[in-house]
Structures are given as structure tokens and as C-alpha cells.
Amino acid sequence: MTIELYVFPPSPRAFKVMALANHLGLDCALRMIDLRKGEQKAPQYAALNPNMRMPTLKDGDLVLWESNAILQYLALRRPDSSVFPADERARLDVTRWQFWELAHWDPACAVFAFEYVAKPLLFGKSEPDQAALAKGTEAFHRAAKVLDGQLAGRKFVTGDNLTLADFSLGAALNLAEIAHFPVEPYGEIQRWHGTLRALPAWQKTLAQCALPAAAAA
Ligand SMILES: N[C@@H](CCC(=O)N[C@@H](CS)C(=O)NCC(=O)O)C(=O)O
């Protein structure tokens, strides 16, 4: 049975699940949920995901939402892969950083992604809200200092191996330039994101995430 992934590819939350599926060589069917058209609110989709947000995974009768849970499910399809280590402490470390992403990193990055990317894409051109950006900047620096410190002396977030933590945390950085993330002071984060970008699965996913020109206008 083919795993179905319901995604709106420009979003980092879609990118991370698509990139992991590519990295693991899992054959997933991508089902576009076009947020610009409000497809997340269609009754058929809302029956799968009552949050009316994407991504959502469907594998037979299993339906799973929340991107980090989806990452764990995909990783468990390849138990030999080191992206979700079997060792208890190593696994907890990966999980810890996935929780941290959801609690701190994602909300900080999301402010910039919303103001500079989602607003123009979903609602037409509009000026960024400076008060929201000021709060976002504070939250971004607070979280980025922690992540940058963690990456010092480590190739990836939890050590020498690529794990789910890298997919969870690294996806938002694809928007760093167009969403004006204040990432300049964080050399470790930039070095690590460069390593992720060089992965064949990352490159493949970036290509899949480009919106068709007509649809993006
Ligand atoms: N914590 C969720 C967040 C999902 C989420 O907020 N998705 C957004 C797009 S990035 C969405 O579908 N928004 C549609 C809407 O709010 O109507 C996850 O990681 O899966």
C-alpha cells in the first residue's frame, strides 16, 4: 500500500516530511492541499485532519497529523536507518530536539515566514507587521543562540549522524533568505544548513517544492 502525504510544498512543515521520505527512499504519493484555495477546509480533508492544516499522512487505515509525528512514522518504516536511533538515550535526544522545534524554533521562524512569505502568497501583497517582527526577532535570537551552541563541534544536531532532528529543525531555514531570518550571527547554523542543502534528498525536495509559476502568481 502506498503512503499518501497531504502537503502544501512551499511550507517547511511539508518540506520536512517530503525530504525524509526522499532520503529514506519511501515511495509516497503526494496529494496537494492548496492552502491558497482553502483546500484544507474541504469536508473530505477535514475528516482526515480536524485541525484543517497540513501535512497529514495516510497509510491504509492509519491517519496521522503533526509533521514531527509523521517523521517518526516514516523513519519507523526503515528501522535500519540511523535517522531515529534504536538506542534509548540517542532516541530521546532526537525526540527532545523535535519537541524543542515545535515549542521554540518553529514559532520563532513562523513569524518571519508568515510576514514575508505566507502573507503575500496567500493574501496578496501586504506590509509586514513590524510589532510582530520585533517579537519574532527576540524569539528567533533566543532560540538560535541555543541551536548554534548545540551545533558547535557537531556535524548534525545530535552528533555525527543525520537524524530526524535535522529534518525537523533544518526545513524552516530554506526560507531564511526570502523570509529575512536574522541568521547572520549564527555561523554554526549556516554551516549546518549548507550540509543539509547538499544532501541529494534535500535538493530533490527543493525541486519538488517549487510552485508552478502560474500557480504561484
Ligand atoms: N504543528 C503542525 C503545524 C501545521 C500547520 O500549522 N500547517 C499550516 C501551514 S504551514 C497550515 O496548514 N495552515 C492552514 C490554515 O491555517 O488554514 C505540524 O507541524 O504539522
mmCIF file with all atom_site columns, N, CA and C in Angstrom, residues 85-157:
data_model
loop_
_atom_site.group_PDB
_atom_site.id
_atom_site.type_symbol
_atom_site.label_atom_id
_atom_site.label_alt_id
_atom_site.label_comp_id
_atom_site.label_asym_id
_atom_site.label_entity_id
_atom_site.label_seq_id
_atom_site.pdbx_PDB_ins_code
_atom_site.Cartn_x
_atom_site.Cartn_y
_atom_site.Cartn_z
_atom_site.occupancy
_atom_site.B_iso_or_equiv
_atom_site.pdbx_formal_charge
_atom_site.auth_seq_id
_atom_site.auth_comp_id
_atom_site.auth_asym_id
_atom_site.auth_atom_id
_atom_site.pdbx_PDB_model_num
ATOM 1   N N  . PRO A 1 85  ? 17.422 6.679  15.999 1.00 0.00 ? 85  PRO A N  1
ATOM 2   C CA . PRO A 1 85  ? 18.225 5.591  16.556 1.00 0.00 ? 85  PRO A CA 1
ATOM 3   C C  . PRO A 1 85  ? 17.450 4.702  17.527 1.00 0.00 ? 85  PRO A C  1
ATOM 4   N N  . ALA A 1 86  ? 17.832 3.427  17.568 1.00 0.00 ? 86  ALA A N  1
ATOM 5   C CA . ALA A 1 86  ? 17.152 2.471  18.449 1.00 0.00 ? 86  ALA A CA 1
ATOM 6   C C  . ALA A 1 86  ? 17.590 2.650  19.903 1.00 0.00 ? 86  ALA A C  1
ATOM 7   N N  . ASP A 1 87  ? 18.827 3.063  20.094 1.00 0.00 ? 87  ASP A N  1
ATOM 8   C CA . ASP A 1 87  ? 19.331 3.265  21.455 1.00 0.00 ? 87  ASP A CA 1
ATOM 9   C C  . ASP A 1 87  ? 18.457 4.292  22.186 1.00 0.00 ? 87  ASP A C  1
ATOM 10  N N  . GLU A 1 88  ? 18.047 3.961  23.417 1.00 0.00 ? 88  GLU A N  1
ATOM 11  C CA . GLU A 1 88  ? 17.060 4.782  24.120 1.00 0.00 ? 88  GLU A CA 1
ATOM 12  C C  . GLU A 1 88  ? 17.510 6.233  24.313 1.00 0.00 ? 88  GLU A C  1
ATOM 13  N N  . ARG A 1 89  ? 18.731 6.404  24.789 1.00 0.00 ? 89  ARG A N  1
ATOM 14  C CA . ARG A 1 89  ? 19.200 7.780  25.050 1.00 0.00 ? 89  ARG A CA 1
ATOM 15  C C  . ARG A 1 89  ? 19.335 8.583  23.765 1.00 0.00 ? 89  ARG A C  1
ATOM 16  N N  . ALA A 1 90  ? 19.862 7.920  22.735 1.00 0.00 ? 90  ALA A N  1
ATOM 17  C CA . ALA A 1 90  ? 20.027 8.611  21.450 1.00 0.00 ? 90  ALA A CA 1
ATOM 18  C C  . ALA A 1 90  ? 18.654 8.986  20.887 1.00 0.00 ? 90  ALA A C  1
ATOM 19  N N  . ARG A 1 91  ? 17.688 8.087  21.040 1.00 0.00 ? 91  ARG A N  1
ATOM 20  C CA . ARG A 1 91  ? 16.336 8.365  20.531 1.00 0.00 ? 91  ARG A CA 1
ATOM 21  C C  . ARG A 1 91  ? 15.686 9.517  21.298 1.00 0.00 ? 91  ARG A C  1
ATOM 22  N N  . LEU A 1 92  ? 15.889 9.523  22.620 1.00 0.00 ? 92  LEU A N  1
ATOM 23  C CA . LEU A 1 92  ? 15.321 10.611 23.427 1.00 0.00 ? 92  LEU A CA 1
ATOM 24  C C  . LEU A 1 92  ? 15.930 11.952 23.049 1.00 0.00 ? 92  LEU A C  1
ATOM 25  N N  . ASP A 1 93  ? 17.209 11.931 22.710 1.00 0.00 ? 93  ASP A N  1
ATOM 26  C CA . ASP A 1 93  ? 17.865 13.182 22.312 1.00 0.00 ? 93  ASP A CA 1
ATOM 27  C C  . ASP A 1 93  ? 17.221 13.719 21.022 1.00 0.00 ? 93  ASP A C  1
ATOM 28  N N  . VAL A 1 94  ? 16.990 12.820 20.080 1.00 0.00 ? 94  VAL A N  1
ATOM 29  C CA . VAL A 1 94  ? 16.343 13.220 18.822 1.00 0.00 ? 94  VAL A CA 1
ATOM 30  C C  . VAL A 1 94  ? 14.942 13.766 19.111 1.00 0.00 ? 94  VAL A C  1
ATOM 31  N N  . THR A 1 95  ? 14.203 13.040 19.943 1.00 0.00 ? 95  THR A N  1
ATOM 32  C CA . THR A 1 95  ? 12.827 13.446 20.268 1.00 0.00 ? 95  THR A CA 1
ATOM 33  C C  . THR A 1 95  ? 12.813 14.795 20.980 1.00 0.00 ? 95  THR A C  1
ATOM 34  N N  . ARG A 1 96  ? 13.770 14.958 21.895 1.00 0.00 ? 96  ARG A N  1
ATOM 35  C CA . ARG A 1 96  ? 13.862 16.217 22.637 1.00 0.00 ? 96  ARG A CA 1
ATOM 36  C C  . ARG A 1 96  ? 13.985 17.410 21.676 1.00 0.00 ? 96  ARG A C  1
ATOM 37  N N  . TRP A 1 97  ? 14.862 17.259 20.660 1.00 0.00 ? 97  TRP A N  1
ATOM 38  C CA . TRP A 1 97  ? 15.039 18.367 19.724 1.00 0.00 ? 97  TRP A CA 1
ATOM 39  C C  . TRP A 1 97  ? 13.815 18.537 18.829 1.00 0.00 ? 97  TRP A C  1
ATOM 40  N N  . GLN A 1 98  ? 13.086 17.479 18.565 1.00 0.00 ? 98  GLN A N  1
ATOM 41  C CA . GLN A 1 98  ? 11.833 17.630 17.796 1.00 0.00 ? 98  GLN A CA 1
ATOM 42  C C  . GLN A 1 98  ? 10.787 18.398 18.619 1.00 0.00 ? 98  GLN A C  1
ATOM 43  N N  . PHE A 1 99  ? 10.731 18.106 19.918 1.00 0.00 ? 99  PHE A N  1
ATOM 44  C CA . PHE A 1 99  ? 9.808  18.856 20.785 1.00 0.00 ? 99  PHE A CA 1
ATOM 45  C C  . PHE A 1 99  ? 10.227 20.327 20.857 1.00 0.00 ? 99  PHE A C  1
ATOM 46  N N  . TRP A 1 100 ? 11.523 20.528 20.965 1.00 0.00 ? 100 TRP A N  1
ATOM 47  C CA . TRP A 1 100 ? 12.061 21.901 21.054 1.00 0.00 ? 100 TRP A CA 1
ATOM 48  C C  . TRP A 1 100 ? 11.740 22.675 19.772 1.00 0.00 ? 100 TRP A C  1
ATOM 49  N N  . GLU A 1 101 ? 11.824 21.973 18.665 1.00 0.00 ? 101 GLU A N  1
ATOM 50  C CA . GLU A 1 101 ? 11.487 22.627 17.394 1.00 0.00 ? 101 GLU A CA 1
ATOM 51  C C  . GLU A 1 101 ? 10.046 23.127 17.421 1.00 0.00 ? 101 GLU A C  1
ATOM 52  N N  . LEU A 1 102 ? 9.150  22.249 17.860 1.00 0.00 ? 102 LEU A N  1
ATOM 53  C CA . LEU A 1 102 ? 7.727  22.606 17.874 1.00 0.00 ? 102 LEU A CA 1
ATOM 54  C C  . LEU A 1 102 ? 7.444  23.742 18.862 1.00 0.00 ? 102 LEU A C  1
ATOM 55  N N  . ALA A 1 103 ? 8.135  23.712 20.015 1.00 0.00 ? 103 ALA A N  1
ATOM 56  C CA . ALA A 1 103 ? 7.845  24.688 21.069 1.00 0.00 ? 103 ALA A CA 1
ATOM 57  C C  . ALA A 1 103 ? 8.524  26.034 20.841 1.00 0.00 ? 103 ALA A C  1
ATOM 58  N N  . HIS A 1 104 ? 9.729  26.035 20.281 1.00 0.00 ? 104 HIS A N  1
ATOM 59  C CA . HIS A 1 104 ? 10.517 27.275 20.254 1.00 0.00 ? 104 HIS A CA 1
ATOM 60  C C  . HIS A 1 104 ? 10.984 27.712 18.865 1.00 0.00 ? 104 HIS A C  1
ATOM 61  N N  . TRP A 1 105 ? 11.539 26.765 18.102 1.00 0.00 ? 105 TRP A N  1
ATOM 62  C CA . TRP A 1 105 ? 12.147 27.143 16.822 1.00 0.00 ? 105 TRP A CA 1
ATOM 63  C C  . TRP A 1 105 ? 11.076 27.446 15.775 1.00 0.00 ? 105 TRP A C  1
ATOM 64  N N  . ASP A 1 106 ? 10.122 26.552 15.642 1.00 0.00 ? 106 ASP A N  1
ATOM 65  C CA . ASP A 1 106 ? 9.065  26.745 14.637 1.00 0.00 ? 106 ASP A CA 1
ATOM 66  C C  . ASP A 1 106 ? 8.285  28.042 14.866 1.00 0.00 ? 106 ASP A C  1
ATOM 67  N N  . PRO A 1 107 ? 7.838  28.329 16.106 1.00 0.00 ? 107 PRO A N  1
ATOM 68  C CA . PRO A 1 107 ? 7.089  29.588 16.293 1.00 0.00 ? 107 PRO A CA 1
ATOM 69  C C  . PRO A 1 107 ? 7.921  30.825 15.983 1.00 0.00 ? 107 PRO A C  1
ATOM 70  N N  . ALA A 1 108 ? 9.226  30.781 16.293 1.00 0.00 ? 108 ALA A N  1
ATOM 71  C CA . ALA A 1 108 ? 10.075 31.949 16.011 1.00 0.00 ? 108 ALA A CA 1
ATOM 72  C C  . ALA A 1 108 ? 10.225 32.133 14.498 1.00 0.00 ? 108 ALA A C  1
ATOM 73  N N  . CYS A 1 109 ? 10.527 31.043 13.799 1.00 0.00 ? 109 CYS A N  1
ATOM 74  C CA . CYS A 1 109 ? 10.704 31.127 12.338 1.00 0.00 ? 109 CYS A CA 1
ATOM 75  C C  . CYS A 1 109 ? 9.385  31.463 11.652 1.00 0.00 ? 109 CYS A C  1
ATOM 76  N N  . ALA A 1 110 ? 8.285  30.966 12.217 1.00 0.00 ? 110 ALA A N  1
ATOM 77  C CA . ALA A 1 110 ? 6.974  31.129 11.571 1.00 0.00 ? 110 ALA A CA 1
ATOM 78  C C  . ALA A 1 110 ? 6.566  32.592 11.474 1.00 0.00 ? 110 ALA A C  1
ATOM 79  N N  . VAL A 1 111 ? 7.004  33.412 12.415 1.00 0.00 ? 111 VAL A N  1
ATOM 80  C CA . VAL A 1 111 ? 6.667  34.839 12.355 1.00 0.00 ? 111 VAL A CA 1
ATOM 81  C C  . VAL A 1 111 ? 7.202  35.438 11.057 1.00 0.00 ? 111 VAL A C  1
ATOM 82  N N  . PHE A 1 112 ? 8.477  35.146 10.749 1.00 0.00 ? 112 PHE A N  1
ATOM 83  C CA . PHE A 1 112 ? 9.107  35.685 9.532  1.00 0.00 ? 112 PHE A CA 1
ATOM 84  C C  . PHE A 1 112 ? 8.489  35.054 8.282  1.00 0.00 ? 112 PHE A C  1
ATOM 85  N N  . ALA A 1 113 ? 8.258  33.733 8.363  1.00 0.00 ? 113 ALA A N  1
ATOM 86  C CA . ALA A 1 113 ? 7.677  33.029 7.215  1.00 0.00 ? 113 ALA A CA 1
ATOM 87  C C  . ALA A 1 113 ? 6.292  33.598 6.907  1.00 0.00 ? 113 ALA A C  1
ATOM 88  N N  . PHE A 1 114 ? 5.530  33.911 7.961  1.00 0.00 ? 114 PHE A N  1
ATOM 89  C CA . PHE A 1 114 ? 4.183  34.440 7.735  1.00 0.00 ? 114 PHE A CA 1
ATOM 90  C C  . PHE A 1 114 ? 4.239  35.854 7.174  1.00 0.00 ? 114 PHE A C  1
ATOM 91  N N  . GLU A 1 115 ? 5.029  36.703 7.819  1.00 0.00 ? 115 GLU A N  1
ATOM 92  C CA . GLU A 1 115 ? 5.041  38.120 7.425  1.00 0.00 ? 115 GLU A CA 1
ATOM 93  C C  . GLU A 1 115 ? 5.601  38.342 6.019  1.00 0.00 ? 115 GLU A C  1
ATOM 94  N N  . TYR A 1 116 ? 6.644  37.560 5.664  1.00 0.00 ? 116 TYR A N  1
ATOM 95  C CA . TYR A 1 116 ? 7.323  37.836 4.397  1.00 0.00 ? 116 TYR A CA 1
ATOM 96  C C  . TYR A 1 116 ? 6.949  36.876 3.257  1.00 0.00 ? 116 TYR A C  1
ATOM 97  N N  . VAL A 1 117 ? 6.426  35.681 3.595  1.00 0.00 ? 117 VAL A N  1
ATOM 98  C CA . VAL A 1 117 ? 6.145  34.706 2.523  1.00 0.00 ? 117 VAL A CA 1
ATOM 99  C C  . VAL A 1 117 ? 4.655  34.373 2.443  1.00 0.00 ? 117 VAL A C  1
ATOM 100 N N  . ALA A 1 118 ? 4.076  33.930 3.576  1.00 0.00 ? 118 ALA A N  1
ATOM 101 C CA . ALA A 1 118 ? 2.682  33.466 3.527  1.00 0.00 ? 118 ALA A CA 1
ATOM 102 C C  . ALA A 1 118 ? 1.713  34.605 3.241  1.00 0.00 ? 118 ALA A C  1
ATOM 103 N N  . LYS A 1 119 ? 1.917  35.750 3.879  1.00 0.00 ? 119 LYS A N  1
ATOM 104 C CA . LYS A 1 119 ? 1.003  36.891 3.671  1.00 0.00 ? 119 LYS A CA 1
ATOM 105 C C  . LYS A 1 119 ? 0.912  37.264 2.188  1.00 0.00 ? 119 LYS A C  1
ATOM 106 N N  . PRO A 1 120 ? 2.062  37.517 1.535  1.00 0.00 ? 120 PRO A N  1
ATOM 107 C CA . PRO A 1 120 ? 1.960  37.847 0.095  1.00 0.00 ? 120 PRO A CA 1
ATOM 108 C C  . PRO A 1 120 ? 1.391  36.697 -0.732 1.00 0.00 ? 120 PRO A C  1
ATOM 109 N N  . LEU A 1 121 ? 1.787  35.436 -0.389 1.00 0.00 ? 121 LEU A N  1
ATOM 110 C CA . LEU A 1 121 ? 1.363  34.283 -1.196 1.00 0.00 ? 121 LEU A CA 1
ATOM 111 C C  . LEU A 1 121 ? -0.133 33.994 -1.022 1.00 0.00 ? 121 LEU A C  1
ATOM 112 N N  . LEU A 1 122 ? -0.594 34.069 0.221  1.00 0.00 ? 122 LEU A N  1
ATOM 113 C CA . LEU A 1 122 ? -1.980 33.653 0.499  1.00 0.00 ? 122 LEU A CA 1
ATOM 114 C C  . LEU A 1 122 ? -2.966 34.826 0.446  1.00 0.00 ? 122 LEU A C  1
ATOM 115 N N  . PHE A 1 123 ? -2.490 36.015 0.816  1.00 0.00 ? 123 PHE A N  1
ATOM 116 C CA . PHE A 1 123 ? -3.448 37.124 0.936  1.00 0.00 ? 123 PHE A CA 1
ATOM 117 C C  . PHE A 1 123 ? -3.131 38.298 0.013  1.00 0.00 ? 123 PHE A C  1
ATOM 118 N N  . GLY A 1 124 ? -2.224 38.098 -0.951 1.00 0.00 ? 124 GLY A N  1
ATOM 119 C CA . GLY A 1 124 ? -1.834 39.221 -1.796 1.00 0.00 ? 124 GLY A CA 1
ATOM 120 C C  . GLY A 1 124 ? -0.813 40.067 -1.071 1.00 0.00 ? 124 GLY A C  1
ATOM 121 N N  . LYS A 1 125 ? -0.272 41.046 -1.749 1.00 0.00 ? 125 LYS A N  1
ATOM 122 C CA . LYS A 1 125 ? 0.811  41.850 -1.148 1.00 0.00 ? 125 LYS A CA 1
ATOM 123 C C  . LYS A 1 125 ? 0.294  42.613 0.061  1.00 0.00 ? 125 LYS A C  1
ATOM 124 N N  . SER A 1 126 ? 1.092  42.561 1.159  1.00 0.00 ? 126 SER A N  1
ATOM 125 C CA . SER A 1 126 ? 0.744  43.395 2.310  1.00 0.00 ? 126 SER A CA 1
ATOM 126 C C  . SER A 1 126 ? 2.020  43.658 3.097  1.00 0.00 ? 126 SER A C  1
ATOM 127 N N  . GLU A 1 127 ? 2.043  44.773 3.763  1.00 0.00 ? 127 GLU A N  1
ATOM 128 C CA . GLU A 1 127 ? 3.229  45.164 4.521  1.00 0.00 ? 127 GLU A CA 1
ATOM 129 C C  . GLU A 1 127 ? 3.394  44.266 5.737  1.00 0.00 ? 127 GLU A C  1
ATOM 130 N N  . PRO A 1 128 ? 4.641  43.874 6.064  1.00 0.00 ? 128 PRO A N  1
ATOM 131 C CA . PRO A 1 128 ? 4.830  43.094 7.281  1.00 0.00 ? 128 PRO A CA 1
ATOM 132 C C  . PRO A 1 128 ? 4.475  43.899 8.532  1.00 0.00 ? 128 PRO A C  1
ATOM 133 N N  . ASP A 1 129 ? 3.959  43.203 9.510  1.00 0.00 ? 129 ASP A N  1
ATOM 134 C CA . ASP A 1 129 ? 3.580  43.818 10.777 1.00 0.00 ? 129 ASP A CA 1
ATOM 135 C C  . ASP A 1 129 ? 4.857  43.989 11.620 1.00 0.00 ? 129 ASP A C  1
ATOM 136 N N  . GLN A 1 130 ? 5.271  45.224 11.824 1.00 0.00 ? 130 GLN A N  1
ATOM 137 C CA . GLN A 1 130 ? 6.555  45.485 12.497 1.00 0.00 ? 130 GLN A CA 1
ATOM 138 C C  . GLN A 1 130 ? 6.545  45.031 13.958 1.00 0.00 ? 130 GLN A C  1
ATOM 139 N N  . ALA A 1 131 ? 5.399  45.136 14.618 1.00 0.00 ? 131 ALA A N  1
ATOM 140 C CA . ALA A 1 131 ? 5.342  44.703 16.025 1.00 0.00 ? 131 ALA A CA 1
ATOM 141 C C  . ALA A 1 131 ? 5.528  43.186 16.112 1.00 0.00 ? 131 ALA A C  1
ATOM 142 N N  . ALA A 1 132 ? 4.901  42.468 15.174 1.00 0.00 ? 132 ALA A N  1
ATOM 143 C CA . ALA A 1 132 ? 5.058  41.003 15.151 1.00 0.00 ? 132 ALA A CA 1
ATOM 144 C C  . ALA A 1 132 ? 6.512  40.639 14.857 1.00 0.00 ? 132 ALA A C  1
ATOM 145 N N  . LEU A 1 133 ? 7.139  41.379 13.926 1.00 0.00 ? 133 LEU A N  1
ATOM 146 C CA . LEU A 1 133 ? 8.538  41.096 13.588 1.00 0.00 ? 133 LEU A CA 1
ATOM 147 C C  . LEU A 1 133 ? 9.470  41.369 14.771 1.00 0.00 ? 133 LEU A C  1
ATOM 148 N N  . ALA A 1 134 ? 9.167  42.408 15.546 1.00 0.00 ? 134 ALA A N  1
ATOM 149 C CA . ALA A 1 134 ? 10.014 42.719 16.707 1.00 0.00 ? 134 ALA A CA 1
ATOM 150 C C  . ALA A 1 134 ? 9.959  41.568 17.717 1.00 0.00 ? 134 ALA A C  1
ATOM 151 N N  . LYS A 1 135 ? 8.755  41.079 17.964 1.00 0.00 ? 135 LYS A N  1
ATOM 152 C CA . LYS A 1 135 ? 8.616  39.937 18.890 1.00 0.00 ? 135 LYS A CA 1
ATOM 153 C C  . LYS A 1 135 ? 9.301  38.705 18.323 1.00 0.00 ? 135 LYS A C  1
ATOM 154 N N  . GLY A 1 136 ? 9.107  38.489 17.016 1.00 0.00 ? 136 GLY A N  1
ATOM 155 C CA . GLY A 1 136 ? 9.710  37.333 16.344 1.00 0.00 ? 136 GLY A CA 1
ATOM 156 C C  . GLY A 1 136 ? 11.225 37.393 16.390 1.00 0.00 ? 136 GLY A C  1
ATOM 157 N N  . THR A 1 137 ? 11.777 38.594 16.252 1.00 0.00 ? 137 THR A N  1
ATOM 158 C CA . THR A 1 137 ? 13.236 38.749 16.266 1.00 0.00 ? 137 THR A CA 1
ATOM 159 C C  . THR A 1 137 ? 13.786 38.338 17.632 1.00 0.00 ? 137 THR A C  1
ATOM 160 N N  . GLU A 1 138 ? 13.112 38.760 18.679 1.00 0.00 ? 138 GLU A N  1
ATOM 161 C CA . GLU A 1 138 ? 13.553 38.396 20.036 1.00 0.00 ? 138 GLU A CA 1
ATOM 162 C C  . GLU A 1 138 ? 13.502 36.869 20.218 1.00 0.00 ? 138 GLU A C  1
ATOM 163 N N  . ALA A 1 139 ? 12.389 36.284 19.794 1.00 0.00 ? 139 ALA A N  1
ATOM 164 C CA . ALA A 1 139 ? 12.227 34.829 19.940 1.00 0.00 ? 139 ALA A CA 1
ATOM 165 C C  . ALA A 1 139 ? 13.249 34.085 19.078 1.00 0.00 ? 139 ALA A C  1
ATOM 166 N N  . PHE A 1 140 ? 13.499 34.624 17.882 1.00 0.00 ? 140 PHE A N  1
ATOM 167 C CA . PHE A 1 140 ? 14.458 33.964 16.985 1.00 0.00 ? 140 PHE A CA 1
ATOM 168 C C  . PHE A 1 140 ? 15.847 33.941 17.610 1.00 0.00 ? 140 PHE A C  1
ATOM 169 N N  . HIS A 1 141 ? 16.304 35.090 18.106 1.00 0.00 ? 141 HIS A N  1
ATOM 170 C CA . HIS A 1 141 ? 17.663 35.136 18.667 1.00 0.00 ? 141 HIS A CA 1
ATOM 171 C C  . HIS A 1 141 ? 17.779 34.235 19.897 1.00 0.00 ? 141 HIS A C  1
ATOM 172 N N  . ARG A 1 142 ? 16.738 34.217 20.709 1.00 0.00 ? 142 ARG A N  1
ATOM 173 C CA . ARG A 1 142 ? 16.791 33.375 21.905 1.00 0.00 ? 142 ARG A CA 1
ATOM 174 C C  . ARG A 1 142 ? 16.965 31.900 21.516 1.00 0.00 ? 142 ARG A C  1
ATOM 175 N N  . ALA A 1 143 ? 16.191 31.458 20.514 1.00 0.00 ? 143 ALA A N  1
ATOM 176 C CA . ALA A 1 143 ? 16.268 30.052 20.089 1.00 0.00 ? 143 ALA A CA 1
ATOM 177 C C  . ALA A 1 143 ? 17.548 29.792 19.285 1.00 0.00 ? 143 ALA A C  1
ATOM 178 N N  . ALA A 1 144 ? 17.905 30.727 18.399 1.00 0.00 ? 144 ALA A N  1
ATOM 179 C CA . ALA A 1 144 ? 19.067 30.493 17.519 1.00 0.00 ? 144 ALA A CA 1
ATOM 180 C C  . ALA A 1 144 ? 20.355 30.364 18.319 1.00 0.00 ? 144 ALA A C  1
ATOM 181 N N  . LYS A 1 145 ? 20.473 31.112 19.418 1.00 0.00 ? 145 LYS A N  1
ATOM 182 C CA . LYS A 1 145 ? 21.669 31.002 20.263 1.00 0.00 ? 145 LYS A CA 1
ATOM 183 C C  . LYS A 1 145 ? 21.801 29.588 20.794 1.00 0.00 ? 145 LYS A C  1
ATOM 184 N N  . VAL A 1 146 ? 20.687 29.008 21.195 1.00 0.00 ? 146 VAL A N  1
ATOM 185 C CA . VAL A 1 146 ? 20.694 27.639 21.739 1.00 0.00 ? 146 VAL A CA 1
ATOM 186 C C  . VAL A 1 146 ? 21.095 26.651 20.645 1.00 0.00 ? 146 VAL A C  1
ATOM 187 N N  . LEU A 1 147 ? 20.488 26.777 19.486 1.00 0.00 ? 147 LEU A N  1
ATOM 188 C CA . LEU A 1 147 ? 20.775 25.833 18.392 1.00 0.00 ? 147 LEU A CA 1
ATOM 189 C C  . LEU A 1 147 ? 22.212 25.991 17.903 1.00 0.00 ? 147 LEU A C  1
ATOM 190 N N  . ASP A 1 148 ? 22.659 27.221 17.771 1.00 0.00 ? 148 ASP A N  1
ATOM 191 C CA . ASP A 1 148 ? 24.030 27.467 17.310 1.00 0.00 ? 148 ASP A CA 1
ATOM 192 C C  . ASP A 1 148 ? 25.042 26.852 18.295 1.00 0.00 ? 148 ASP A C  1
ATOM 193 N N  . GLY A 1 149 ? 24.762 27.004 19.587 1.00 0.00 ? 149 GLY A N  1
ATOM 194 C CA . GLY A 1 149 ? 25.652 26.423 20.607 1.00 0.00 ? 149 GLY A CA 1
ATOM 195 C C  . GLY A 1 149 ? 25.651 24.904 20.534 1.00 0.00 ? 149 GLY A C  1
ATOM 196 N N  . GLN A 1 150 ? 24.484 24.314 20.286 1.00 0.00 ? 150 GLN A N  1
ATOM 197 C CA . GLN A 1 150 ? 24.389 22.860 20.184 1.00 0.00 ? 150 GLN A CA 1
ATOM 198 C C  . GLN A 1 150 ? 25.181 22.343 18.989 1.00 0.00 ? 150 GLN A C  1
ATOM 199 N N  . LEU A 1 151 ? 25.179 23.117 17.907 1.00 0.00 ? 151 LEU A N  1
ATOM 200 C CA . LEU A 1 151 ? 25.833 22.649 16.670 1.00 0.00 ? 151 LEU A CA 1
ATOM 201 C C  . LEU A 1 151 ? 27.359 22.799 16.712 1.00 0.00 ? 151 LEU A C  1
ATOM 202 N N  . ALA A 1 152 ? 27.859 23.612 17.628 1.00 0.00 ? 152 ALA A N  1
ATOM 203 C CA . ALA A 1 152 ? 29.317 23.802 17.700 1.00 0.00 ? 152 ALA A CA 1
ATOM 204 C C  . ALA A 1 152 ? 29.971 22.452 18.029 1.00 0.00 ? 152 ALA A C  1
ATOM 205 N N  . GLY A 1 153 ? 30.870 22.016 17.186 1.00 0.00 ? 153 GLY A N  1
ATOM 206 C CA . GLY A 1 153 ? 31.560 20.737 17.426 1.00 0.00 ? 153 GLY A CA 1
ATOM 207 C C  . GLY A 1 153 ? 30.762 19.522 17.011 1.00 0.00 ? 153 GLY A C  1
ATOM 208 N N  . ARG A 1 154 ? 29.592 19.734 16.426 1.00 0.00 ? 154 ARG A N  1
ATOM 209 C CA . ARG A 1 154 ? 28.784 18.603 15.944 1.00 0.00 ? 154 ARG A CA 1
ATOM 210 C C  . ARG A 1 154 ? 28.466 18.816 14.467 1.00 0.00 ? 154 ARG A C  1
ATOM 211 N N  . LYS A 1 155 ? 28.531 17.743 13.701 1.00 0.00 ? 155 LYS A N  1
ATOM 212 C CA . LYS A 1 155 ? 28.177 17.872 12.286 1.00 0.00 ? 155 LYS A CA 1
ATOM 213 C C  . LYS A 1 155 ? 26.671 18.114 12.136 1.00 0.00 ? 155 LYS A C  1
ATOM 214 N N  . PHE A 1 156 ? 25.912 17.336 12.900 1.00 0.00 ? 156 PHE A N  1
ATOM 215 C CA . PHE A 1 156 ? 24.449 17.463 12.851 1.00 0.00 ? 156 PHE A CA 1
ATOM 216 C C  . PHE A 1 156 ? 23.943 17.799 14.260 1.00 0.00 ? 156 PHE A C  1
ATOM 217 N N  . VAL A 1 157 ? 22.636 17.952 14.416 1.00 0.00 ? 157 VAL A N  1
ATOM 218 C CA . VAL A 1 157 ? 22.106 18.457 15.687 1.00 0.00 ? 157 VAL A CA 1
ATOM 219 C C  . VAL A 1 157 ? 22.453 17.557 16.869 1.00 0.00 ? 157 VAL A C  1
#
